[in-house]
Short mmCIF file of C-alpha atoms (C1' of nucleotides) in Angstrom, two decimals:
data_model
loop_
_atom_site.label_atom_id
_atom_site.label_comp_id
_atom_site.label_asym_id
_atom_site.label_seq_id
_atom_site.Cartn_x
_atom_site.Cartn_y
_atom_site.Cartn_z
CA UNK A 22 212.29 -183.17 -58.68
CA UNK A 23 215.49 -183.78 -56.57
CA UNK A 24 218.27 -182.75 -57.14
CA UNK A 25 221.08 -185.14 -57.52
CA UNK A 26 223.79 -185.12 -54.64
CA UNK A 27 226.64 -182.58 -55.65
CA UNK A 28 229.81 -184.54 -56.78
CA UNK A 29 232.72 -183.14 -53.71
CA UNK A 30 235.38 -181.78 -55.20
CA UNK A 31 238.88 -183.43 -55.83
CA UNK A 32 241.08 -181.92 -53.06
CA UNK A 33 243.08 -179.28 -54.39
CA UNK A 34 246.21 -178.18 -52.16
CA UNK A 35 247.37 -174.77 -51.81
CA UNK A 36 250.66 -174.55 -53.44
CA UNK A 37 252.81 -171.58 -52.08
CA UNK A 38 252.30 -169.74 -54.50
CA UNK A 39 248.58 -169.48 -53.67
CA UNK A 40 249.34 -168.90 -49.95
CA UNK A 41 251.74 -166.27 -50.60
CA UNK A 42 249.32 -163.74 -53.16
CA UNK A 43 246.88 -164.96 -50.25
CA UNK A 44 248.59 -163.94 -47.54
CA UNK A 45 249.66 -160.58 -49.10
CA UNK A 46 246.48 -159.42 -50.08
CA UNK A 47 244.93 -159.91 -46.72
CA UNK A 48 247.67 -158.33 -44.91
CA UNK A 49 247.63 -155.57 -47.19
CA UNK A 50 243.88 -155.27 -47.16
CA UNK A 51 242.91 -157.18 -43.80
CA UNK A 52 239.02 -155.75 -44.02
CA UNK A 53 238.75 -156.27 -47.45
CA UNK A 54 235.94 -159.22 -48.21
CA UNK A 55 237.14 -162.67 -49.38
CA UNK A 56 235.20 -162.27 -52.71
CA UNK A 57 237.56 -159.21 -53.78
CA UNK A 58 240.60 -160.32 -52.10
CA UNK A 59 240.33 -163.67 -54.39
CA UNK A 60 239.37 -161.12 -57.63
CA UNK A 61 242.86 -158.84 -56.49
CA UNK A 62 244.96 -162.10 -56.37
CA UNK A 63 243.43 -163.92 -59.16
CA UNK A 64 242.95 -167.14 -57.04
CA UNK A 65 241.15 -170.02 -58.54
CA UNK A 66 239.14 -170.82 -54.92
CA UNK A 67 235.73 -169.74 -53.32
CA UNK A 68 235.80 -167.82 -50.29
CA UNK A 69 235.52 -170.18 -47.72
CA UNK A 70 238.73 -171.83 -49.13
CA UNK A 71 240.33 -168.83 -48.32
CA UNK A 72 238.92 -167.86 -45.30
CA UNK A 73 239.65 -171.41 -43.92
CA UNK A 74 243.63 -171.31 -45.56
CA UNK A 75 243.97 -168.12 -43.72
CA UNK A 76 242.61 -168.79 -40.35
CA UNK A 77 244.36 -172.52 -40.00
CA UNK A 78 247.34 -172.19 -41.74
CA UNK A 79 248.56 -168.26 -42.55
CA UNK A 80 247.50 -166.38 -40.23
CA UNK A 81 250.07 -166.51 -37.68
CA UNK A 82 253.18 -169.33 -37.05
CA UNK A 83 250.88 -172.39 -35.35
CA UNK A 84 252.22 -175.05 -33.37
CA UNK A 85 252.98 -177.72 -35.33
CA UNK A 86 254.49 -180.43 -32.88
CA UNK A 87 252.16 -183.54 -31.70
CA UNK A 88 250.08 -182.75 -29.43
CA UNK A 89 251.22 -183.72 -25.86
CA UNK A 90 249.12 -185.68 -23.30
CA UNK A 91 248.15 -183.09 -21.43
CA UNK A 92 246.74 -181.28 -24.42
CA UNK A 93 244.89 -184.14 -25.17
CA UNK A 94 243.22 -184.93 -21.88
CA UNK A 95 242.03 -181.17 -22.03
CA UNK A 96 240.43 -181.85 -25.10
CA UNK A 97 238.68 -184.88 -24.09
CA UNK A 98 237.69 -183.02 -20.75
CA UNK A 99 236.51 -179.64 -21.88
CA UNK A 100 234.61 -181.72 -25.03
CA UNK A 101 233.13 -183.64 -22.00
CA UNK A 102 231.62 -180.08 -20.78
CA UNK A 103 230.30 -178.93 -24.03
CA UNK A 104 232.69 -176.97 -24.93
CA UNK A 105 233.00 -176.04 -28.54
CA UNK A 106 235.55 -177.04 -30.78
CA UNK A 107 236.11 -172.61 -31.63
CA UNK A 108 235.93 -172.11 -28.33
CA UNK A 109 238.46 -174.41 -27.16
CA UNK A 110 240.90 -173.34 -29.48
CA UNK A 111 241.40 -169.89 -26.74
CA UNK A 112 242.75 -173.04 -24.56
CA UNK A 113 245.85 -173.48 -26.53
CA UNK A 114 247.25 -170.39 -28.07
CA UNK A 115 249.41 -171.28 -30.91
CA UNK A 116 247.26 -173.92 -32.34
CA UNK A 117 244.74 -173.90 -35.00
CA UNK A 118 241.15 -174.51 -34.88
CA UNK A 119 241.13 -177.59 -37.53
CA UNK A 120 244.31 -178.86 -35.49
CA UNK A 121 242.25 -179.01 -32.34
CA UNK A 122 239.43 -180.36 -34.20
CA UNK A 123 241.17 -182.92 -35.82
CA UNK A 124 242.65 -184.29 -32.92
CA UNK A 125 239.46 -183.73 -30.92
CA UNK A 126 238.10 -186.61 -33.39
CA UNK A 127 240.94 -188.58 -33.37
CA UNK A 128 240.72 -189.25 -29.52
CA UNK A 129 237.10 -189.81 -29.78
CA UNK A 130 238.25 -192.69 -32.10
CA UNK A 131 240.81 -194.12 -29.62
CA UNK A 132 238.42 -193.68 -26.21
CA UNK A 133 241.45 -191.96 -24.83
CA UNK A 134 241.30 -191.67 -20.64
CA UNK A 135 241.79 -189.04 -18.85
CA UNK A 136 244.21 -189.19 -15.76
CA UNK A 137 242.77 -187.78 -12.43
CA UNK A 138 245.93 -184.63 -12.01
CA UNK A 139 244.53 -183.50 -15.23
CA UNK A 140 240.66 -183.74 -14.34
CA UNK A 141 241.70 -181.69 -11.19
CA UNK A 142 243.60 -179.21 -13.22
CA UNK A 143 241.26 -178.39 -15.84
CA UNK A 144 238.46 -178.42 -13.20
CA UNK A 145 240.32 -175.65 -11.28
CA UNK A 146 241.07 -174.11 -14.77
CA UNK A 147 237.20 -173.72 -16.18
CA UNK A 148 236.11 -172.15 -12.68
CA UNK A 149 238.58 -169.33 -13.42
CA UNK A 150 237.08 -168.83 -16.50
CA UNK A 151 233.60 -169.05 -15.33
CA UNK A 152 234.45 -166.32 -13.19
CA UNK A 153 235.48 -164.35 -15.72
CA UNK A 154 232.19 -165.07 -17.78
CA UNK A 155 228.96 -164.21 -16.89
CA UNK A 156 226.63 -165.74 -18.69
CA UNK A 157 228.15 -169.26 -17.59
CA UNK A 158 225.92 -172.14 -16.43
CA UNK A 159 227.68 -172.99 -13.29
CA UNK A 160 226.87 -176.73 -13.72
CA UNK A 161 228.69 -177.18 -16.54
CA UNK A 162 231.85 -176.79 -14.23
CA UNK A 163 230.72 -178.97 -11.27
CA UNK A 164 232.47 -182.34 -10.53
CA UNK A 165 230.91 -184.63 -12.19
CA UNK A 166 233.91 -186.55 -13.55
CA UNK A 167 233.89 -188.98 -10.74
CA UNK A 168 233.34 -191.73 -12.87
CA UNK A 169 235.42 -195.07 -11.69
CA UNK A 170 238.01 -194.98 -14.58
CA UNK A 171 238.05 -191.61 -16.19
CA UNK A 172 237.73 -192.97 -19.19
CA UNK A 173 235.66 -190.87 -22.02
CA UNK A 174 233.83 -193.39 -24.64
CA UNK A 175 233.24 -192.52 -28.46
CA UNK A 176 229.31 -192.08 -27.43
CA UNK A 177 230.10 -189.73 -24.40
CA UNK A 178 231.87 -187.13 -26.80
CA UNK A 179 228.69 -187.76 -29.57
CA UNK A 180 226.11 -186.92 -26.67
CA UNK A 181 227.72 -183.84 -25.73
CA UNK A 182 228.43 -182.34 -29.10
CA UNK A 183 224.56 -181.61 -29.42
CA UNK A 184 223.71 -178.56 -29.43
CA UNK A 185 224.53 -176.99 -26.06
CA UNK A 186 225.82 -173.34 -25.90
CA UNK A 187 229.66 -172.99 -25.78
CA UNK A 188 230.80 -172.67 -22.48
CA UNK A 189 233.74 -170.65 -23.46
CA UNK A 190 233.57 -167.74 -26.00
CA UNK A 191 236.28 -165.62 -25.85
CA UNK A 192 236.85 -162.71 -23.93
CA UNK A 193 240.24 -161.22 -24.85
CA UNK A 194 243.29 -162.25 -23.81
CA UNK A 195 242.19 -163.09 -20.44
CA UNK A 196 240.28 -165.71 -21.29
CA UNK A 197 243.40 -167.38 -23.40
CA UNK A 198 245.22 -170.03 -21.12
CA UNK A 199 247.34 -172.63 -22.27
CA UNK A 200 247.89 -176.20 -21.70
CA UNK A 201 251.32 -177.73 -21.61
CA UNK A 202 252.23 -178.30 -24.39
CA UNK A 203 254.86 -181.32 -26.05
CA UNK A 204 257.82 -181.45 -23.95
CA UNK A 205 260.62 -182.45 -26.12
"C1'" DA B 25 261.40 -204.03 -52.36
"C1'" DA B 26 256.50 -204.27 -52.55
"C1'" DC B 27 252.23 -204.36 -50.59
"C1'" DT B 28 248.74 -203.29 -46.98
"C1'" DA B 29 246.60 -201.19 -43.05
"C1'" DG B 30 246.40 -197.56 -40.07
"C1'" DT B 31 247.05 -192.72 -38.98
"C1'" DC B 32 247.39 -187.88 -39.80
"C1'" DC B 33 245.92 -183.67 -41.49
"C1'" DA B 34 244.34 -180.42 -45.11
"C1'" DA B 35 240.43 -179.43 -47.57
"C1'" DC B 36 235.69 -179.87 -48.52
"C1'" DC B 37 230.61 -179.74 -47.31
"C1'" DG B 38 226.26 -178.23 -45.20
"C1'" DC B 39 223.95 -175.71 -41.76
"C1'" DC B 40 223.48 -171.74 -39.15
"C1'" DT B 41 224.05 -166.88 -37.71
"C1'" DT B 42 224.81 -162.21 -38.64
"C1'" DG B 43 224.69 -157.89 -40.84
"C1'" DA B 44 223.84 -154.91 -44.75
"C1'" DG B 45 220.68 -153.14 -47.99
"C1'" DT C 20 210.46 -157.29 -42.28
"C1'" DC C 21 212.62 -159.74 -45.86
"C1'" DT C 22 216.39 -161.31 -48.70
"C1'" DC C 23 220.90 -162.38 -49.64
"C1'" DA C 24 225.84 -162.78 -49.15
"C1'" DA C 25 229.63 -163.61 -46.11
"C1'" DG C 26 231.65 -166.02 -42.76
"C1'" DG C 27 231.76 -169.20 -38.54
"C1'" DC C 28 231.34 -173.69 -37.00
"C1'" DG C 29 230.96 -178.74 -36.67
"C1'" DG C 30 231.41 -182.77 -39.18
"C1'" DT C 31 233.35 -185.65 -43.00
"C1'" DT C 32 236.32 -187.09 -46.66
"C1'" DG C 33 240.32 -188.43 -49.07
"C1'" DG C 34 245.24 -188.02 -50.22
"C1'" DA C 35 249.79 -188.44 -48.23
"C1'" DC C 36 252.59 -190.55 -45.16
"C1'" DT C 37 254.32 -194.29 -42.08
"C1'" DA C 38 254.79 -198.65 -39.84
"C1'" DG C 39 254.31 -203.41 -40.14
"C1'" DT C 40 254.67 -207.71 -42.73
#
DNA sequence: AACTAGTCCAACCGCCTTGAG
DNA sequence: TCTCAAGGCGGTTGGACTAGT
């Protein structure tokens, strides 16, 4: 017997009411489980709702401007090297893990290139962080980006999100460094 | 003004890891 | 050692919004 394919859920936003109990009882109770935080403020959502709201929306003020060029090149470049999409996230403090992610897709999409002063930056900018990580794999930082028009295709970013260890875990706030972000 | 296509982004899903009992 | 629940992560979906016609 199989089961049949679970119906996905109709997308149910979280009105502000819903962030605010959510964001009160998780202040209030920060090491409290999801399970009883969503029994104390009589949510109507599972715990990986929550635990998603909170990390990508409440937990602190994210960046909420476009993302600039320079932020997107990184993307495309450290995606290039493996690195994760929770790991990348240290890269550019202010902004949310499904932000990067979503964009992350959205430039695998548009076979966005990636301009040389930016390879050169973030090439300098991973070999400081190897340095401050031991367990690196000091290939994963060599230049191999010397491909004739920088260019990343859809199939490059699918071939490197297979399961290779994050390059990048995060070490405190050391290991935090931002990109530029939108200059307006 | 109305319709359509494309884009953006929040929310959902499944798999995996981790830690407690 | 095994089981189970919680949570992290990567990937996908679909509703809202916007630009073009």
């Amino acid at each position: 017997m199989t089961k049949p394919p679970q119906k996905r859920q109709k997308k149910r936003r979280w009105t502000p009411e819903e962030d605010n109990k959510l964001k009160h009882f998780k202040t209030e109770y920060p090491n409290l489980p999801w399970g009883e935080i969503i029994e104390l403020a009589k949510l109507d959502r599972d715990g990986k709702s929550c635990s998603e709201r909170w990390n990508n929306h409440l937990k602190s003020d994210f960046n909420k401007e476009k993302f600039s060029p320079q932020e997107d090149e990184c993307i495309i470049y450290l995606r290039r090297h493996d690195v994760g999409w929770a790991s990348m996230v240290t890269f550019f403090p202010g902004r949310s893990y499904n932000d990067v992610k979503n964009r992350g897709y959205q430039l695998k999409k548009r076979h966005a290139p990636i301009s040389d002063s930016v390879r050169d930056d973030l090439q300098a900018l991973m070999a400081d962080l190897a340095s401050l990580i031991t367990n690196v794999d000091p290939n994963a930082i060599s230049s191999d980006d010397q491909t004739s028009d920088h260019s990343i295709r859809g199939d490059d970013l699918e071939a490197s999100t297979s399961g290779s260890a994050d390059l990048i875990p995060n070490h405190g706030p050391n290991a935090t460094r931002s990109i530029p972000g939108p200059t307006s």
